[in-house]
PDB file of C-alpha atoms in Angstrom:
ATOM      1  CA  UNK A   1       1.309  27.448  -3.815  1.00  0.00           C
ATOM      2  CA  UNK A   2       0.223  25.335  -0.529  1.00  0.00           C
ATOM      3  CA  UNK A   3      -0.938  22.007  -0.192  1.00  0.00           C
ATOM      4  CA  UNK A   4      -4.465  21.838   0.724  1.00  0.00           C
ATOM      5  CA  UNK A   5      -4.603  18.559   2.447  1.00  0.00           C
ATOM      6  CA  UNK A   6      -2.812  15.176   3.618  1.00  0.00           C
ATOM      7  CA  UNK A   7      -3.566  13.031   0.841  1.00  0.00           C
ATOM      8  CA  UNK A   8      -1.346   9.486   2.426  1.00  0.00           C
ATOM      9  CA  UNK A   9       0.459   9.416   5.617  1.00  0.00           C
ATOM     10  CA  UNK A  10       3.256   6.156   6.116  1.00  0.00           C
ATOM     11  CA  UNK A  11       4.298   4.398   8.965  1.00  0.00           C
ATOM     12  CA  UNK A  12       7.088   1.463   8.155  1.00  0.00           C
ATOM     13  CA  UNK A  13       6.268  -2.154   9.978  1.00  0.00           C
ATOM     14  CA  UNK A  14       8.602  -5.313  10.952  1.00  0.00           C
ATOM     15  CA  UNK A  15       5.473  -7.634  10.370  1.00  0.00           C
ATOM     16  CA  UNK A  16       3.027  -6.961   8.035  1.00  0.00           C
ATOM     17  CA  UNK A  17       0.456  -9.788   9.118  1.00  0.00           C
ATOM     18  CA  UNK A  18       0.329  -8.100  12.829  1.00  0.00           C
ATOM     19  CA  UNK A  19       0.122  -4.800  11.256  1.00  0.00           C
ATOM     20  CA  UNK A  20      -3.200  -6.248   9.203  1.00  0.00           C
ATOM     21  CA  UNK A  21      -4.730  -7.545  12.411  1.00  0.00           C
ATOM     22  CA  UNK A  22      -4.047  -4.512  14.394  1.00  0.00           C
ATOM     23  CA  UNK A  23      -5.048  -1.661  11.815  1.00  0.00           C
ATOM     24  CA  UNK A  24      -7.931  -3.165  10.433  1.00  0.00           C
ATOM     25  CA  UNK A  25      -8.816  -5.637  13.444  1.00  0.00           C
ATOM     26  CA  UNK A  26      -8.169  -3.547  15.907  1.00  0.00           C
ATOM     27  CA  UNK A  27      -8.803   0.111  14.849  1.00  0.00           C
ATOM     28  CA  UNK A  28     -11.556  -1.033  12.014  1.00  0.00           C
ATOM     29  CA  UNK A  29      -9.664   0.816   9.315  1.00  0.00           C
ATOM     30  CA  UNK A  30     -10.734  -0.720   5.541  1.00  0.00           C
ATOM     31  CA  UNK A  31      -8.169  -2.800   3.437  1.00  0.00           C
ATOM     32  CA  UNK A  32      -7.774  -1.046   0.619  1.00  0.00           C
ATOM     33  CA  UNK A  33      -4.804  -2.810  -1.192  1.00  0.00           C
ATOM     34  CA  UNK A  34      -1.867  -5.490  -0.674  1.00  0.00           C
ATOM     35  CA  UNK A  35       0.747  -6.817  -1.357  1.00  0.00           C
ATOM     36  CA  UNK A  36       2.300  -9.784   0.289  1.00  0.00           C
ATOM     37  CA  UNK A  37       5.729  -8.801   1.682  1.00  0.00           C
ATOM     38  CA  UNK A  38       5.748  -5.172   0.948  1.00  0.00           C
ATOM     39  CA  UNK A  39       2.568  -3.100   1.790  1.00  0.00           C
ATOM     40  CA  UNK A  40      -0.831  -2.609   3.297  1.00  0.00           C
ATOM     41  CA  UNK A  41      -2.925   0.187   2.359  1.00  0.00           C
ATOM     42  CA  UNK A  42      -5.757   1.790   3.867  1.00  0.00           C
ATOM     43  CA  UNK A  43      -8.995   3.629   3.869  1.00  0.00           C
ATOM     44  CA  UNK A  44      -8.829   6.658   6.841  1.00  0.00           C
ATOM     45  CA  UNK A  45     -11.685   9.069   6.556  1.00  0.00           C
ATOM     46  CA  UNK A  46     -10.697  10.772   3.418  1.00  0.00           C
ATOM     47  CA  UNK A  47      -7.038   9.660   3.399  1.00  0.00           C
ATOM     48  CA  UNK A  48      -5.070   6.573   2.876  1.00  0.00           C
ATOM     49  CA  UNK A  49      -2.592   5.543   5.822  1.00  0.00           C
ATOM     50  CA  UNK A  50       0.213   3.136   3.961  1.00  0.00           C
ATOM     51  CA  UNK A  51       1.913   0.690   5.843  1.00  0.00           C
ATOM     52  CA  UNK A  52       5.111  -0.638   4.279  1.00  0.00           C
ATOM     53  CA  UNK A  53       7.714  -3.572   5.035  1.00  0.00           C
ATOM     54  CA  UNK A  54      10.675  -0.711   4.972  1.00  0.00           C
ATOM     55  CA  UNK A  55      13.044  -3.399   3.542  1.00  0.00           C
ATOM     56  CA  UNK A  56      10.937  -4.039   0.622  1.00  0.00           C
ATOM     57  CA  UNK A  57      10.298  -0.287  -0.515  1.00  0.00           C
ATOM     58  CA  UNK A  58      14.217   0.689  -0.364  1.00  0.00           C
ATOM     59  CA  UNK A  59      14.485  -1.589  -3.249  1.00  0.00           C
ATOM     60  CA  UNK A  60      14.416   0.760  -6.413  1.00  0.00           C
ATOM     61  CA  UNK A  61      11.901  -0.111  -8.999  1.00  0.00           C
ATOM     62  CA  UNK A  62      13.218  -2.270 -12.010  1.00  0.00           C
ATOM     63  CA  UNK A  63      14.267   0.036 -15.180  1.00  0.00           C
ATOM     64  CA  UNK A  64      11.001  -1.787 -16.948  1.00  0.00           C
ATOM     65  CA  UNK A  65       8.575  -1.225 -14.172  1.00  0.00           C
ATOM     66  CA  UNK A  66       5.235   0.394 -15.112  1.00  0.00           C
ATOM     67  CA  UNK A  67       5.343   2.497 -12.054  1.00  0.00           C
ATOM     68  CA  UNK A  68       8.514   3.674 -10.630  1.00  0.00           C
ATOM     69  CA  UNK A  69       8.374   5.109  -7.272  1.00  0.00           C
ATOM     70  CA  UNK A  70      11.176   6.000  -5.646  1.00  0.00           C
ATOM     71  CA  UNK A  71      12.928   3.878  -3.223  1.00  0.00           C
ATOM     72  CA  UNK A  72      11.634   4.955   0.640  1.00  0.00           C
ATOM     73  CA  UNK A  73      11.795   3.929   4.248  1.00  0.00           C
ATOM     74  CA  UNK A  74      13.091   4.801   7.601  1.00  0.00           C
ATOM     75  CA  UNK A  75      13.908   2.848  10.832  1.00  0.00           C
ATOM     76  CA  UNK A  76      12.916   3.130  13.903  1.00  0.00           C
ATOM     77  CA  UNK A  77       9.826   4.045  15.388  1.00  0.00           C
ATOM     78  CA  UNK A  78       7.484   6.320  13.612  1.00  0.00           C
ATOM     79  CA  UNK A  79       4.404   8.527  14.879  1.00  0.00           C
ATOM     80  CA  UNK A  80       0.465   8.915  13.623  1.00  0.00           C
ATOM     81  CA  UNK A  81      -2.266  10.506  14.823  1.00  0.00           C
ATOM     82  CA  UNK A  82      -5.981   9.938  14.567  1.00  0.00           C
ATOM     83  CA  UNK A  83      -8.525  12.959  14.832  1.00  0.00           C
ATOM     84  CA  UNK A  84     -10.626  12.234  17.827  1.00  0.00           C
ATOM     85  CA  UNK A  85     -13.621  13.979  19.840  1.00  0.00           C
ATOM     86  CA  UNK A  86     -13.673  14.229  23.612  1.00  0.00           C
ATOM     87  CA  UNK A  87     -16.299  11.541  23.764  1.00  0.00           C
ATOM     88  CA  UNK A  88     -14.593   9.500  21.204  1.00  0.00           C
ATOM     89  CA  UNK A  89     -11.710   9.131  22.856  1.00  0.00           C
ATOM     90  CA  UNK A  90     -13.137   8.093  26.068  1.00  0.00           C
ATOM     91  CA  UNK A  91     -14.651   5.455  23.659  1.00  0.00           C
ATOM     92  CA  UNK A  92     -11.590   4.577  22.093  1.00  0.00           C
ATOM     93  CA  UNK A  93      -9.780   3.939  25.639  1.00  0.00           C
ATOM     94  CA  UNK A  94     -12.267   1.606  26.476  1.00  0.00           C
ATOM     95  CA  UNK A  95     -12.262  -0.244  22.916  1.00  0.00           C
ATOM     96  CA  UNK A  96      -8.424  -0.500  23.688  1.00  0.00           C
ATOM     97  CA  UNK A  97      -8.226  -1.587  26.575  1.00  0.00           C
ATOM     98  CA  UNK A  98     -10.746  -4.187  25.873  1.00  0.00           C
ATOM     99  CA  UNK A  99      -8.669  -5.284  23.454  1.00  0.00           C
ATOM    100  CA  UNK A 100      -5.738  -5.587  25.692  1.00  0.00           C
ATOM    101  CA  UNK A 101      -3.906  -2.635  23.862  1.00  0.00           C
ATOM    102  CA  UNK A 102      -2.007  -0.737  26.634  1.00  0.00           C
ATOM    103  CA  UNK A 103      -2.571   2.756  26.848  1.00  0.00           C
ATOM    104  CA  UNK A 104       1.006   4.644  27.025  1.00  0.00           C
ATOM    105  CA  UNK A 105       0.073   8.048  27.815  1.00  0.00           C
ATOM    106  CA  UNK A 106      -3.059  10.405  28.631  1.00  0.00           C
ATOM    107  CA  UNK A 107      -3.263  13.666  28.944  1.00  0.00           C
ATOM    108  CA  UNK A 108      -4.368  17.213  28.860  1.00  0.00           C
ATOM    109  CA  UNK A 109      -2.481  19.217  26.395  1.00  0.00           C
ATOM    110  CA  UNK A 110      -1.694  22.567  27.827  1.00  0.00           C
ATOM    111  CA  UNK A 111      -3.518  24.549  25.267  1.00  0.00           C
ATOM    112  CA  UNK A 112      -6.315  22.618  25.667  1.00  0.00           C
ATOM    113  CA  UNK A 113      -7.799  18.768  24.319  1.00  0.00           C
ATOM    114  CA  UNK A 114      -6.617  15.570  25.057  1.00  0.00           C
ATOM    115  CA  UNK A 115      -4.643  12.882  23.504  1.00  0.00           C
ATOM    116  CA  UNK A 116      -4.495   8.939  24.156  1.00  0.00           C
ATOM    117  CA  UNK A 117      -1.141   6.930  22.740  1.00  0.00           C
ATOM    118  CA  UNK A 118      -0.411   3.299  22.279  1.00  0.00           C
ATOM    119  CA  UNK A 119       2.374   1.727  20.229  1.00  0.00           C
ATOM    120  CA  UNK A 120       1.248  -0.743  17.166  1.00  0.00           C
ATOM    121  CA  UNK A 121       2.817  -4.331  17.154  1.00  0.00           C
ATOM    122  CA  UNK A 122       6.028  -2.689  15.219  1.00  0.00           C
ATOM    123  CA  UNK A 123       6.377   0.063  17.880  1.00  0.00           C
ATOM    124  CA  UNK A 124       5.102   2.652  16.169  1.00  0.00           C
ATOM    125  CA  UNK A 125       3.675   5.742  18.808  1.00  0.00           C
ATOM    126  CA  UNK A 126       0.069   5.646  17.507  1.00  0.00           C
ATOM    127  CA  UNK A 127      -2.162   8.516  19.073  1.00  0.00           C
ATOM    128  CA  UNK A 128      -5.362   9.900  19.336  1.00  0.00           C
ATOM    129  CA  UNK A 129      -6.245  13.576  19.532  1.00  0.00           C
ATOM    130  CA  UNK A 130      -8.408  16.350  19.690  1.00  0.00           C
ATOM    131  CA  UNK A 131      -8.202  18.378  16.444  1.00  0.00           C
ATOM    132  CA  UNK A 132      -8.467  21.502  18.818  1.00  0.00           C
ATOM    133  CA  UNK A 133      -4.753  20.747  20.368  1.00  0.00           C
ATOM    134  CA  UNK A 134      -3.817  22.344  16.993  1.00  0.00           C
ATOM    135  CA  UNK A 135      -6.283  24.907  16.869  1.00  0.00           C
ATOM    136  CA  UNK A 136      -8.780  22.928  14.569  1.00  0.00           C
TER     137      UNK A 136
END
């Protein structure tokens, strides 16, 4: 058996309202769910990026809860990476910087395509990439 796909990917924030504004106000990404305090959830192509308060999702679920998922989180700060085209990066650097998001790094990957990376309002390294950096 092999997984066939990324179904969710996490990243764990300090401030949930900034991480609203800048995920879906920033980078145009759809709210799919919420939950004051603990989480933000949402629509990425055909995944689901979760962003959780890491202090609220250590707490295990109550022995009566209707769903129990396990207790997670992690500090520090994390990484994600959005699939980008050549052209749509050069887009995205410009939408960025309009923005007043600085850039962090840019570069050529030696095996070829290019990535862009800025850090969300928790720290998080947030990049944009070629697919073909990993041969996709």
């Amino acid at each position: 058996m092999q997984p066939s796909a990324i179904l969710e990917s996490a990243l764990y924030v300090t401030d949930l309202d900034a991480a609203e504004e800048f995920y879906s106000g920033v980078l145009g990404l759809d709210l799919l769910g919420k939950v004051d305090g603990r989480h933000l959830f949402f629509r990425c192509g055909n995944g689901v990026l979760l962003i959780f308060n890491a202090e609220a999702t250590k707490v295990p679920p109550a022995p009566d809860a209707r769903l129990k998922v396990p207790p997670h989180g992690t500090v520090g700060d994390g990484h994600l990476c959005f699939a980008a085209s050549a052209d749509e990066i050069v887009r995205w650097r410009a939408h960025l910087e309009c923005k007043k998001i600085a850039i962090e790094s840019d570069f050529e990957w030696p095996q070829s395509g290019r990535s862009i990376y800025i850090r969300d309002p928790s720290g998080n390294s947030i990049e944009f990439a070629e697919p073909r950096i990993w041969g996709i």
